[in-house]
Amino acid sequence: MTEVIREGTTTRSQLDPIFYPKSLAVVGATATPGTVPYDILANIVQSGYQGRVYAVAPGKKSICGVPAYRYVLDLPETVDLAVIVFPAEVVDRALEQCGQKGIPAAIVISAGFREVGDAGRQREERLKELCRQYGISLIGPNCLGVINTDPAVRLNASFARAMPQPGPLAMLSQSGALCTAILDYARQRCIGFSKFVSFGNKAVVSEMDLLEYLAEDPQTTAILMYLEEISDGRRLYEVASRITRGPNPKPILLIKGARTSRGAAAASSHTGAMATEDAICDAVFEAAGILRVDTLEEMFDTAVLYTSQPLARGPRVGIVTNAGGPGVLATDAAIRFGLEVPPLSPSTRERLRQHLPATANMSNPVDVIGDARADRYQAAIQAVLEDPGIDQLVVILTPQSMTDIMAVADTVCSIAANSPKPIAASFMGGVDVAPAVARLEQAAVPHYRQPEDAMRAMANIQHILRMREMPQEDGPPSISEDSRQRSLAILEKAEPGLLPEVQALEILELYGIQVPAYRLCQSPEEAVQAAEEFGYPVVLRIHSRHVVHKTEIGGVILNLCDPESVRQGFEILRQRLREHVPEAEFEGVIVRKMIPAGYELIIGGKRDPSFGPIIMVGLGGIYVELWHAVAFALAPVTRNQARQLLARTNAAKLLSGLRGQKPGDVEAFIDAVLRVSYLLADCSRIAELDLNPVIVAEAGRGYAVADARILLR
């Protein structure tokens, strides 16, 4: 019985025919060298593919020594994989024949689908429909193809110029054109791959399906990704978290294109304005243990160090150089990236004195002086590596007239082969050091054009290890099921748009979020009565669903201390609404107990179309959009995650007590963040939420929400 493929649920067994086909057909092959259909077939044959190969090429008997057939249905057997390279207009007919033939997997190389507009989008929907109907796992369309260097298959079903060498890195890319540049760059640096996939439009098989496959791939030690769009951010977070923190963790290094923010200008809350796609991506990647890098060079610099060297126990770096200036630059870069360059132990310095000239620098960085040859380098490298206060080493060489460059490279390679600590090299220059650089890279010693690049890679690996060890789980807040249901009932009855403030406050109370005593009053006398019950001073706030930012129209009056000022304040607010927003309905005035001064923070939230509920924390009050001192996370968060979220902002420093001020109630505020995150996760009608400011009192005295806005979908 045919297994139906549903979007986002492709299993490992359904991907095996793509990566390990015992037979395949190139559908749409041509006999013209230099064309994509021909080059793909030639790559498959010339790469040493271990299975049976056929071509579907009307009017041809054979191509590249491979038998050719008119239609897919004419193939002499049901192959495992069809690589389709027909023009976009006829791909659906070829794919339908694949389904009729019982072929379980396909790669559609052809472009001309949703990337070209409505007509292409309709063609792509047709492919998805056929895959669902026939149970076909499909990579693409609009992609470079798939490469698997495993000797058991040696598959190069792509139009890349050359088969990469085997290695521990897997590469997933949404851009096919970028893949060709990556492969050429990797070949120059002797970087090998286990799997290489250009997934294009990901009509059926997504990056999440491929990540899950690679998580169990014994040939893959680290996963590299290039993404331009994220269609299911929540699933990406869940899948990546399992891979980066599982029993056999693998790092994921990612470049996310399209960093520019879009759509923020139309947001109706502080959170909506600041929660750009890029800011959310940064937060989600961090939480999932994904290392986001800015360039391909940084990606490979880090990945090569991770896969070729032992993992450093900590951030302490030793530096050996034959020139003072590069040592200073390396030290500055190490500290800038969060590493440490500690002093060497007295015993290590004494050991160095026995081998280095008196003019050498025996501290860290160790300067072996410009006339150093391989023996001096060897003595310094071994001494620094064996210092218990050093976790990793960078060897720097500048090509001076007396420097035996190749001998030093051989020395570094020999020591690195048996070192329990990671070693990286930076042989600075160009032509003179090129043969030695090739020697280092062939021996799997990571080489960097500049020492700063080595420090950045080492710092990135420390960051990967910190993310891996980050505590994730603790208990949810105590919110009763009755409170959840009552909140949902309020939201279900409410109209789309801004939720009336009294209802927003009621929902916050139900979730255990602290708000001061309040009452909606319809007359000056009701307001006075409420003020008498709460105790002076009080605050008056306009209540109208048509007013989002009350302070902009003078809709809040603070610190009223007697009945007459309350009566006058009520009338003033009514008059201000008529003047500034004449079309707005006056729904009364909220009387609230005045909140004592404290630290002003913000807790916000929004529902992102890809990532779902997002929570924001940071500095609040009127400065929130001026400073943008905020951080984001997927909701709901754990208590540990809420604490980490706060720590990523300047608000954490503020609450710690600056310039003699008393520390704020951090634990109470973290509890508020936790509860708001569950409110966002539970209530899908909430589009945006702002609690700004949340006024945090000194330690042990809690907090209070001064203003609450909830926007409903």
XYZ file of C-alpha atoms in Angstrom:
713
model
C 0.000 0.000 0.000
C 1.350 3.447 -0.916
C 2.399 5.524 2.084
C 0.957 9.022 1.905
C 3.428 11.838 2.499
C 2.099 14.703 4.585
C 3.889 18.023 4.643
C 6.344 18.290 7.507
C 6.241 14.600 8.455
C 8.781 12.975 6.122
C 10.441 10.090 7.972
C 13.955 8.702 7.821
C 12.881 5.651 5.832
C 11.285 7.949 3.252
C 14.561 9.876 2.835
C 16.789 6.809 2.478
C 15.944 6.409 -1.254
C 17.234 9.959 -1.803
C 20.555 9.457 -0.036
C 21.084 5.722 -0.593
C 19.323 4.750 -3.831
C 20.232 1.347 -5.239
C 19.059 2.560 -8.646
C 18.092 5.893 -10.149
C 16.981 7.593 -13.346
C 17.794 11.061 -14.667
C 14.453 12.126 -16.135
C 14.882 14.666 -18.913
C 18.557 13.979 -19.665
C 20.104 15.441 -22.810
C 23.181 14.566 -24.844
C 24.534 18.122 -24.941
C 27.575 18.678 -22.675
C 27.446 21.905 -20.697
C 23.717 21.694 -20.036
C 22.281 20.961 -16.592
C 20.521 17.706 -17.651
C 23.699 16.331 -19.235
C 26.033 17.476 -16.454
C 23.893 15.855 -13.743
C 23.937 12.515 -15.528
C 27.674 12.836 -16.181
C 28.314 13.691 -12.507
C 26.421 10.611 -11.364
C 28.384 8.344 -13.698
C 31.802 9.934 -13.160
C 31.536 10.164 -9.364
C 31.558 6.387 -9.115
C 27.929 5.901 -8.114
C 27.503 2.337 -6.846
C 23.993 1.667 -8.155
C 22.255 1.227 -11.498
C 21.687 4.323 -13.649
C 19.110 4.999 -16.369
C 18.183 8.005 -18.444
C 14.758 9.134 -19.596
C 15.436 10.993 -22.836
C 12.926 10.767 -25.684
C 14.672 9.939 -28.992
C 17.920 8.669 -27.410
C 19.200 5.124 -27.000
C 21.955 6.000 -24.512
C 23.743 8.990 -22.970
C 27.135 8.845 -21.193
C 27.040 5.091 -21.670
C 23.750 4.865 -19.782
C 20.695 3.261 -21.465
C 17.969 5.789 -22.283
C 14.184 5.325 -22.474
C 11.360 7.422 -23.879
C 9.169 7.588 -20.758
C 9.524 6.845 -17.058
C 6.977 4.072 -17.514
C 9.366 2.412 -19.986
C 12.142 1.906 -17.420
C 13.018 -1.787 -17.000
C 12.680 -1.589 -13.202
C 11.184 0.581 -10.468
C 14.134 2.728 -9.472
C 14.563 4.192 -5.989
C 15.154 7.786 -7.124
C 14.164 9.984 -10.051
C 16.244 13.103 -10.718
C 13.933 15.297 -12.810
C 15.435 17.960 -15.065
C 12.613 18.533 -17.568
C 11.381 22.127 -18.103
C 9.027 23.283 -15.346
C 5.954 23.093 -17.591
C 6.208 19.302 -17.964
C 7.697 18.293 -14.606
C 4.273 17.375 -13.249
C 3.750 14.858 -16.059
C 7.108 13.248 -15.363
C 6.397 13.174 -11.623
C 3.001 11.590 -12.202
C 4.653 8.822 -14.223
C 7.082 8.340 -11.330
C 4.115 7.849 -9.055
C 2.478 5.414 -11.454
C 5.762 3.498 -11.672
C 5.980 3.311 -7.863
C 9.177 5.377 -7.553
C 9.366 6.489 -3.881
C 11.619 9.565 -4.152
C 12.447 12.401 -6.520
C 14.719 15.410 -6.815
C 13.318 18.178 -8.998
C 16.239 20.291 -10.205
C 14.146 22.431 -12.552
C 13.364 26.075 -11.732
C 10.193 27.932 -12.703
C 7.965 27.318 -9.693
C 6.797 29.537 -6.835
C 9.930 31.664 -7.113
C 8.620 33.074 -10.441
C 5.091 34.080 -9.387
C 1.517 32.819 -9.505
C 1.871 30.482 -12.495
C 4.901 28.843 -10.923
C 3.135 28.625 -7.577
C 0.315 26.691 -9.196
C 2.829 24.316 -10.783
C 4.422 23.736 -7.394
C 1.064 23.033 -5.756
C 0.474 20.413 -8.433
C 3.774 18.716 -7.523
C 2.808 18.683 -3.852
C -0.561 17.188 -4.730
C 1.107 14.402 -6.732
C 3.548 13.672 -3.906
C 0.679 13.345 -1.449
C -1.228 11.115 -3.854
C 1.650 8.736 -4.618
C 3.706 8.973 -1.422
C 6.769 10.523 -3.058
C 9.519 12.165 -0.989
C 10.619 15.180 -3.010
C 13.640 17.489 -2.744
C 13.179 20.814 -4.515
C 12.070 22.078 -6.931
C 14.558 24.763 -7.988
C 17.638 23.213 -6.414
C 21.221 22.137 -7.137
C 20.628 18.532 -6.080
C 21.960 16.049 -3.528
C 25.470 14.724 -2.832
C 26.356 11.785 -0.582
C 30.070 11.007 -0.295
C 29.548 7.769 1.665
C 31.682 5.147 -0.164
C 28.710 2.782 -0.028
C 26.849 4.967 -2.557
C 29.066 7.841 -3.870
C 26.142 9.833 -5.194
C 26.579 13.185 -6.929
C 23.064 13.916 -8.159
C 23.792 17.593 -8.740
C 25.222 19.958 -11.305
C 28.151 20.963 -9.070
C 31.469 21.151 -10.897
C 33.147 18.436 -8.810
C 32.449 15.776 -6.205
C 33.625 16.990 -2.781
C 35.931 14.851 -0.713
C 34.400 12.859 2.169
C 34.317 14.576 5.542
C 32.329 15.046 8.753
C 30.318 18.137 7.724
C 26.797 18.101 6.296
C 25.576 21.152 4.381
C 21.955 22.158 3.829
C 21.255 25.171 1.645
C 18.167 26.863 0.341
C 20.232 28.531 -2.373
C 21.517 26.330 -5.179
C 23.814 28.959 -6.657
C 25.463 29.520 -3.275
C 26.168 25.788 -3.085
C 28.491 25.873 -6.078
C 30.552 28.627 -4.445
C 30.633 26.723 -1.135
C 31.872 23.552 -2.817
C 34.631 25.408 -4.636
C 35.666 27.218 -1.442
C 35.667 23.952 0.523
C 37.795 22.196 -2.091
C 40.421 24.928 -1.830
C 40.556 24.479 1.973
C 40.525 20.647 1.864
C 37.146 20.575 3.644
C 35.103 17.416 3.158
C 31.385 16.702 3.424
C 29.266 13.746 4.424
C 26.062 15.005 2.792
C 25.389 18.118 0.717
C 21.798 19.099 -0.020
C 20.335 22.011 -1.926
C 16.649 21.824 -1.013
C 15.376 24.818 -2.988
C 11.679 25.558 -2.554
C 11.201 22.707 -0.034
C 7.806 21.843 -1.481
C 7.678 18.522 0.397
C 10.925 17.743 2.223
C 11.855 20.638 4.513
C 15.042 21.604 6.301
C 13.543 20.116 9.487
C 13.129 16.704 7.821
C 16.727 16.874 6.634
C 17.992 17.950 10.060
C 16.303 14.979 11.702
C 17.857 12.667 9.112
C 21.337 14.080 9.648
C 20.989 13.854 13.425
C 21.171 10.063 13.061
C 23.719 10.017 10.251
C 26.950 8.333 11.477
C 29.036 10.139 8.831
C 27.936 13.600 10.067
C 29.571 15.327 13.057
C 28.353 18.897 12.476
C 25.553 20.433 10.398
C 25.850 23.650 8.392
C 22.830 25.521 7.032
C 21.974 28.453 4.821
C 18.346 29.629 5.077
C 16.503 32.535 3.503
C 13.055 31.851 4.941
C 11.711 29.905 7.903
C 8.262 28.483 7.292
C 7.846 26.625 10.596
C 10.012 28.250 13.223
C 8.459 26.379 16.123
C 9.345 23.002 14.604
C 12.839 24.224 13.711
C 13.346 25.108 17.384
C 12.096 21.720 18.579
C 14.128 19.694 16.082
C 17.320 21.712 16.530
C 17.069 21.531 20.334
C 17.012 17.740 20.197
C 20.029 17.659 17.873
C 22.233 20.168 19.703
C 21.453 18.847 23.197
C 20.603 15.187 22.615
C 22.531 12.143 23.845
C 24.856 12.480 20.829
C 24.838 16.263 20.353
C 25.820 17.786 17.030
C 26.340 21.511 16.528
C 24.243 23.390 13.984
C 25.888 26.429 12.386
C 23.535 28.620 10.416
C 23.588 31.621 8.129
C 20.174 33.246 7.901
C 19.783 35.522 4.909
C 17.373 38.464 4.647
C 18.381 40.137 7.913
C 16.474 43.311 7.110
C 13.238 43.788 9.070
C 9.913 44.051 7.309
C 6.472 44.999 8.504
C 7.460 46.460 11.872
C 6.194 49.946 11.033
C 2.597 48.773 11.011
C 2.761 47.273 14.515
C 0.387 48.650 17.145
C 2.507 47.945 20.225
C 6.081 48.427 21.424
C 6.632 44.681 21.144
C 5.267 44.541 17.614
C 7.506 47.419 16.568
C 10.682 45.862 17.940
C 10.019 42.151 17.392
C 11.489 42.063 13.906
C 11.949 38.759 12.139
C 15.703 38.988 12.608
C 15.508 39.725 16.345
C 13.176 36.769 16.839
C 15.449 34.512 14.792
C 18.417 35.440 16.965
C 16.467 34.570 20.114
C 15.126 31.278 18.771
C 18.485 30.140 17.410
C 20.142 30.836 20.759
C 17.437 28.937 22.649
C 17.705 25.992 20.242
C 21.487 25.782 20.556
C 22.021 26.949 16.957
C 25.123 29.061 16.371
C 24.253 31.889 13.994
C 27.229 33.130 11.985
C 27.519 36.054 9.608
C 29.687 34.698 6.809
C 30.612 31.451 5.088
C 34.200 31.927 6.196
C 33.183 32.173 9.848
C 30.978 29.105 9.421
C 33.794 26.958 8.025
C 36.420 28.432 10.356
C 34.332 27.232 13.296
C 33.185 23.924 11.833
C 36.679 22.832 10.840
C 38.031 23.539 14.323
C 35.125 21.666 15.918
C 35.446 18.566 13.752
C 39.235 18.302 13.457
C 40.445 19.096 16.976
C 39.618 18.043 20.549
C 37.047 20.230 22.273
C 38.631 22.835 24.545
C 37.849 22.471 28.251
C 37.458 26.211 28.651
C 38.103 29.682 27.210
C 41.811 30.053 28.161
C 44.027 30.532 25.097
C 47.770 30.236 24.748
C 49.535 32.093 21.924
C 52.934 31.322 20.390
C 54.217 33.788 17.783
C 57.428 34.941 16.125
C 56.280 38.581 15.966
C 55.021 40.859 18.716
C 52.408 42.779 16.728
C 50.328 39.756 15.636
C 50.487 38.476 19.219
C 48.988 41.740 20.467
C 46.267 41.621 17.800
C 45.483 38.020 18.712
C 45.237 38.909 22.400
C 42.922 41.833 21.708
C 40.694 39.655 19.525
C 40.565 36.857 22.101
C 39.385 39.219 24.833
C 36.959 40.946 22.465
C 35.345 37.606 21.613
C 35.060 36.547 25.261
C 38.114 34.306 25.581
C 40.896 34.608 28.168
C 44.647 34.993 27.645
C 45.925 34.077 31.118
C 49.514 34.364 32.352
C 51.561 31.182 32.191
C 52.520 29.324 35.343
C 55.994 29.959 36.866
C 57.067 26.413 35.955
C 56.072 26.950 32.310
C 57.986 30.246 32.152
C 61.050 28.561 33.647
C 60.784 25.793 31.068
C 60.600 28.380 28.274
C 63.740 30.138 29.563
C 65.679 26.936 29.025
C 64.847 26.896 25.293
C 64.285 30.516 24.221
C 66.768 33.391 23.942
C 66.826 36.009 26.678
C 65.152 38.519 24.368
C 62.087 36.283 23.929
C 58.832 37.074 25.718
C 58.093 34.280 28.213
C 54.605 35.445 29.124
C 51.400 34.842 27.155
C 51.595 35.509 24.207
C 54.969 33.786 23.928
C 57.162 35.605 21.384
C 59.887 33.219 20.138
C 61.481 36.119 18.170
C 61.756 36.544 14.395
C 64.762 34.267 13.891
C 62.975 31.274 15.439
C 63.232 27.986 13.612
C 61.197 24.826 14.037
C 63.041 23.609 17.166
C 62.294 26.813 19.047
C 58.653 26.704 17.965
C 58.437 23.073 19.088
C 59.786 23.829 22.566
C 57.436 26.774 23.044
C 54.342 24.974 21.721
C 54.883 21.934 23.920
C 55.545 24.015 27.021
C 52.436 26.165 26.577
C 50.227 23.184 25.731
C 51.268 21.399 28.917
C 50.494 24.406 31.125
C 47.418 23.410 33.217
C 46.029 26.933 32.874
C 45.800 26.744 29.069
C 42.868 25.088 27.263
C 43.816 25.687 23.612
C 46.616 27.111 21.498
C 47.054 29.391 18.483
C 50.386 29.263 16.633
C 51.225 32.411 14.638
C 53.970 32.662 12.012
C 55.095 35.617 9.943
C 57.382 34.715 6.974
C 60.728 36.326 7.756
C 63.925 35.687 5.799
C 65.318 33.218 8.340
C 62.003 31.377 8.953
C 61.850 27.743 7.840
C 58.145 27.914 7.105
C 57.561 24.343 5.988
C 59.540 22.888 8.888
C 57.439 24.877 11.365
C 54.267 23.635 9.656
C 55.503 20.044 9.952
C 56.216 20.613 13.632
C 52.738 21.983 14.257
C 51.155 19.054 12.411
C 53.202 16.523 14.378
C 52.310 18.011 17.754
C 48.637 18.500 16.844
C 48.299 14.843 15.839
C 48.801 13.760 19.462
C 47.617 16.787 21.435
C 44.655 16.439 23.846
C 44.108 20.186 23.447
C 42.993 21.945 20.242
C 45.611 23.696 18.134
C 44.987 26.249 15.417
C 47.500 27.995 13.182
C 47.728 31.357 11.493
C 50.588 31.546 9.005
C 50.216 35.155 7.957
C 50.954 36.216 4.420
C 50.228 34.883 0.963
C 52.603 33.371 -1.562
C 55.428 32.498 0.844
C 53.233 30.598 3.297
C 50.911 28.934 0.738
C 52.709 25.521 0.617
C 52.824 25.363 4.415
C 49.152 26.298 4.674
C 48.318 23.443 2.298
C 50.376 21.106 4.493
C 48.484 22.207 7.612
C 45.076 21.803 5.975
C 45.933 18.393 4.561
C 46.857 17.320 8.106
C 43.514 18.648 9.433
C 45.151 21.445 11.431
C 42.768 24.409 11.164
C 44.449 27.360 9.504
C 43.296 30.975 9.595
C 44.397 33.866 7.428
C 44.439 36.162 10.460
C 44.823 35.318 14.180
C 41.551 37.154 14.850
C 39.710 34.544 12.768
C 41.133 31.758 14.914
C 40.017 33.510 18.094
C 36.533 33.993 16.737
C 36.287 30.289 15.873
C 37.493 29.273 19.333
C 35.014 31.643 20.952
C 32.209 30.230 18.797
C 32.964 26.714 19.985
C 32.880 27.856 23.592
C 29.494 29.396 22.852
C 28.280 26.116 21.316
C 29.327 24.250 24.463
C 27.637 26.795 26.743
C 24.391 26.519 24.776
C 24.637 22.724 24.984
C 24.873 22.833 28.780
C 22.183 25.459 29.284
C 19.530 24.178 31.751
C 16.138 23.970 30.082
C 13.500 22.418 32.295
C 11.750 23.432 35.484
C 8.163 23.522 36.617
C 5.429 25.746 35.120
C 3.786 28.441 37.255
C 0.759 27.624 39.407
C -2.136 28.675 37.171
C -5.386 26.834 37.774
C -7.375 25.334 34.923
C -10.355 27.419 36.060
C -8.308 30.615 35.608
C -7.270 29.515 32.133
C -10.835 28.774 31.101
C -12.178 32.061 32.486
C -9.482 33.955 30.583
C -10.272 32.123 27.364
C -13.972 32.887 27.825
C -13.234 36.619 28.125
C -11.133 36.550 24.972
C -13.612 34.494 22.962
C -16.377 37.062 23.567
C -14.188 40.084 22.848
C -14.100 41.808 19.478
C -10.897 41.913 17.390
C -8.649 44.854 18.143
C -7.632 46.406 21.443
C -9.067 44.575 24.443
C -10.712 46.955 26.956
C -8.267 47.685 29.739
C -10.461 46.376 32.551
C -10.697 43.021 30.782
C -6.957 42.992 30.172
C -6.371 43.612 33.875
C -8.829 40.879 34.811
C -6.976 38.354 32.638
C -3.649 39.357 34.176
C -5.082 38.804 37.645
C -6.393 35.386 36.657
C -2.847 34.421 35.606
C -1.412 35.594 38.918
C 0.215 38.733 37.497
C 0.271 41.573 40.014
C -1.843 44.640 39.217
C -2.807 47.376 41.714
C -6.395 47.677 42.925
C -8.594 49.193 40.200
C -12.202 49.972 39.316
C -13.943 51.274 36.203
C -16.065 54.286 37.185
C -18.793 56.013 35.178
C -19.092 59.227 37.239
C -16.937 61.538 39.343
C -18.629 60.335 42.532
C -17.964 56.685 41.713
C -14.337 57.635 41.188
C -14.147 59.354 44.557
C -15.721 56.344 46.271
C -13.157 54.015 44.695
C -10.306 56.322 45.690
C -11.529 56.385 49.287
C -11.600 52.576 49.381
C -8.136 52.133 47.813
C -6.526 54.939 49.781
C -4.767 57.980 48.366
C -2.863 58.734 46.234
C -4.600 57.330 43.148
C -4.273 57.395 39.354
C -7.031 58.146 36.831
C -6.883 56.617 33.353
C -9.180 57.145 30.357
C -10.987 53.966 29.403
C -11.655 53.796 25.656
C -10.880 50.978 23.252
C -10.077 53.622 20.611
C -7.077 54.991 22.545
C -3.918 52.872 22.411
C -1.317 55.218 23.919
C -3.092 57.162 26.667
C -0.125 59.363 27.550
C -0.102 60.852 24.035
C -3.450 62.601 24.682
C -2.899 63.260 28.367
C -5.152 60.334 29.245
C -3.457 59.556 32.559
C -3.448 61.770 35.669
C -1.135 60.737 38.502
C -0.856 61.303 42.216
C -4.347 62.564 43.095
C -4.566 62.932 46.861
C -8.088 64.158 47.716
C -11.725 63.854 46.559
C -11.862 67.211 44.787
C -8.804 66.499 42.643
C -10.380 63.158 41.695
C -13.636 64.848 40.616
C -11.754 67.433 38.580
C -9.512 64.781 37.068
C -12.508 62.766 35.901
C -13.929 65.749 33.984
C -10.526 66.716 32.586
C -10.074 63.244 31.105
C -13.514 63.261 29.549
C -12.777 66.652 27.956
C -9.359 65.555 26.643
C -10.878 62.578 24.885
C -13.417 64.846 23.148
C -10.646 67.214 22.046
C -8.066 64.693 20.814
C -10.179 61.758 19.629
C -13.679 63.128 19.042
C -14.884 59.947 17.367
C -13.866 57.765 20.347
C -16.427 56.445 22.816
C -15.880 57.543 26.434
C -16.320 54.356 28.465
C -15.446 55.780 31.857
C -12.334 56.281 33.944
C -10.277 53.605 35.655
C -9.288 54.519 39.194
C -6.135 52.707 40.325
C -4.021 52.750 43.414
C -0.876 54.801 42.795
C 2.188 52.577 42.362
C 5.274 53.727 44.311
C 8.354 54.598 42.258
C 10.569 51.717 41.174
C 12.460 50.278 38.240
C 10.487 50.548 34.975
C 10.635 47.439 32.766
C 8.535 45.990 29.961
C 7.084 42.539 29.338
C 5.696 42.156 25.833
C 4.525 39.470 23.499
C 3.321 38.797 19.979
C 2.199 35.901 17.827
C 4.659 35.460 14.979
C 3.366 33.741 11.813
C 6.339 31.353 11.768
C 7.481 31.031 15.376
C 4.147 31.349 17.197
C 3.995 33.102 20.597
C 7.052 35.248 21.386
C 7.809 37.010 24.670
C 9.899 40.177 25.057
C 11.626 41.574 28.157
C 13.669 44.721 28.678
C 13.838 48.303 29.828
C 10.404 49.899 29.866
C 8.621 53.171 30.334
C 8.903 55.939 27.776
C 12.431 54.881 26.795
C 11.615 51.412 25.521
C 11.690 52.294 21.831
C 14.542 54.768 22.264
C 17.008 52.265 23.708
C 15.669 49.002 22.247
C 17.243 47.270 25.263
C 15.105 44.158 24.918
C 15.449 40.402 24.393
C 13.098 37.789 22.948
C 12.245 34.119 23.500
C 9.699 31.555 22.390
C 6.767 31.288 24.772
C 6.193 29.636 27.120
C 9.537 29.872 28.869
C 10.822 27.995 31.882
C 11.948 29.885 34.963
C 15.562 29.307 33.946
C 14.867 30.647 30.466
C 13.108 33.703 31.926
C 16.178 34.386 34.040
C 18.467 34.024 31.007
C 16.156 36.272 28.992
C 16.430 39.035 31.582
C 20.203 38.556 31.780
C 20.545 39.383 28.063
C 19.273 42.928 28.615
C 20.424 46.058 30.453
C 17.386 45.586 32.677
C 19.320 42.922 34.589
C 22.025 45.461 35.454
C 19.386 47.992 36.440
C 17.707 45.570 38.841
C 21.054 44.630 40.383
C 21.232 48.117 41.932
C 23.412 50.822 40.376
C 25.200 53.731 42.056
C 24.080 52.792 45.541
C 20.442 52.076 44.673
C 18.764 49.083 46.288
C 18.432 45.973 44.099
C 15.039 45.292 42.537
C 12.853 42.237 43.140
C 14.344 40.084 40.387
C 12.621 36.855 41.403
C 9.175 38.460 41.449
C 9.748 39.954 38.011
C 10.957 36.609 36.638
C 7.751 35.034 37.945
C 5.786 37.687 36.040
C 7.702 36.885 32.831
C 6.983 33.201 33.323
C 3.241 33.802 33.805
C 2.933 36.168 30.844
C 4.672 33.583 28.658
C 2.050 30.995 29.575
C -0.725 33.512 28.957
C 0.641 34.037 25.436
C 0.974 30.302 24.822
C -2.510 29.482 26.151
C -4.455 32.254 24.442
C -4.084 32.043 20.674
C -6.299 35.100 20.092
C -3.657 37.408 21.537
C -1.830 39.035 18.617
C 0.252 41.519 20.632
C 0.658 42.322 24.319
C 2.433 45.133 26.173
C 2.822 45.469 29.915
C 4.657 48.767 30.039
C 5.818 49.836 32.418
C 6.035 47.024 34.920
C 7.259 48.857 38.027
C 9.587 46.635 40.045
C 10.043 47.496 43.718
C 13.128 46.742 45.797
C 13.953 43.117 46.608
C 11.187 41.320 48.483
C 8.475 43.893 47.656
C 7.252 42.618 44.270
C 6.147 44.607 41.259
C 2.981 46.079 39.733
C 1.761 46.442 36.137
C 1.145 50.120 35.461
C -0.264 49.804 31.939
C -1.550 46.798 30.005
C -2.491 46.555 26.323
C -3.707 43.360 24.684
C -4.450 43.326 20.958
C -6.673 40.507 19.713
C -6.594 38.801 16.333
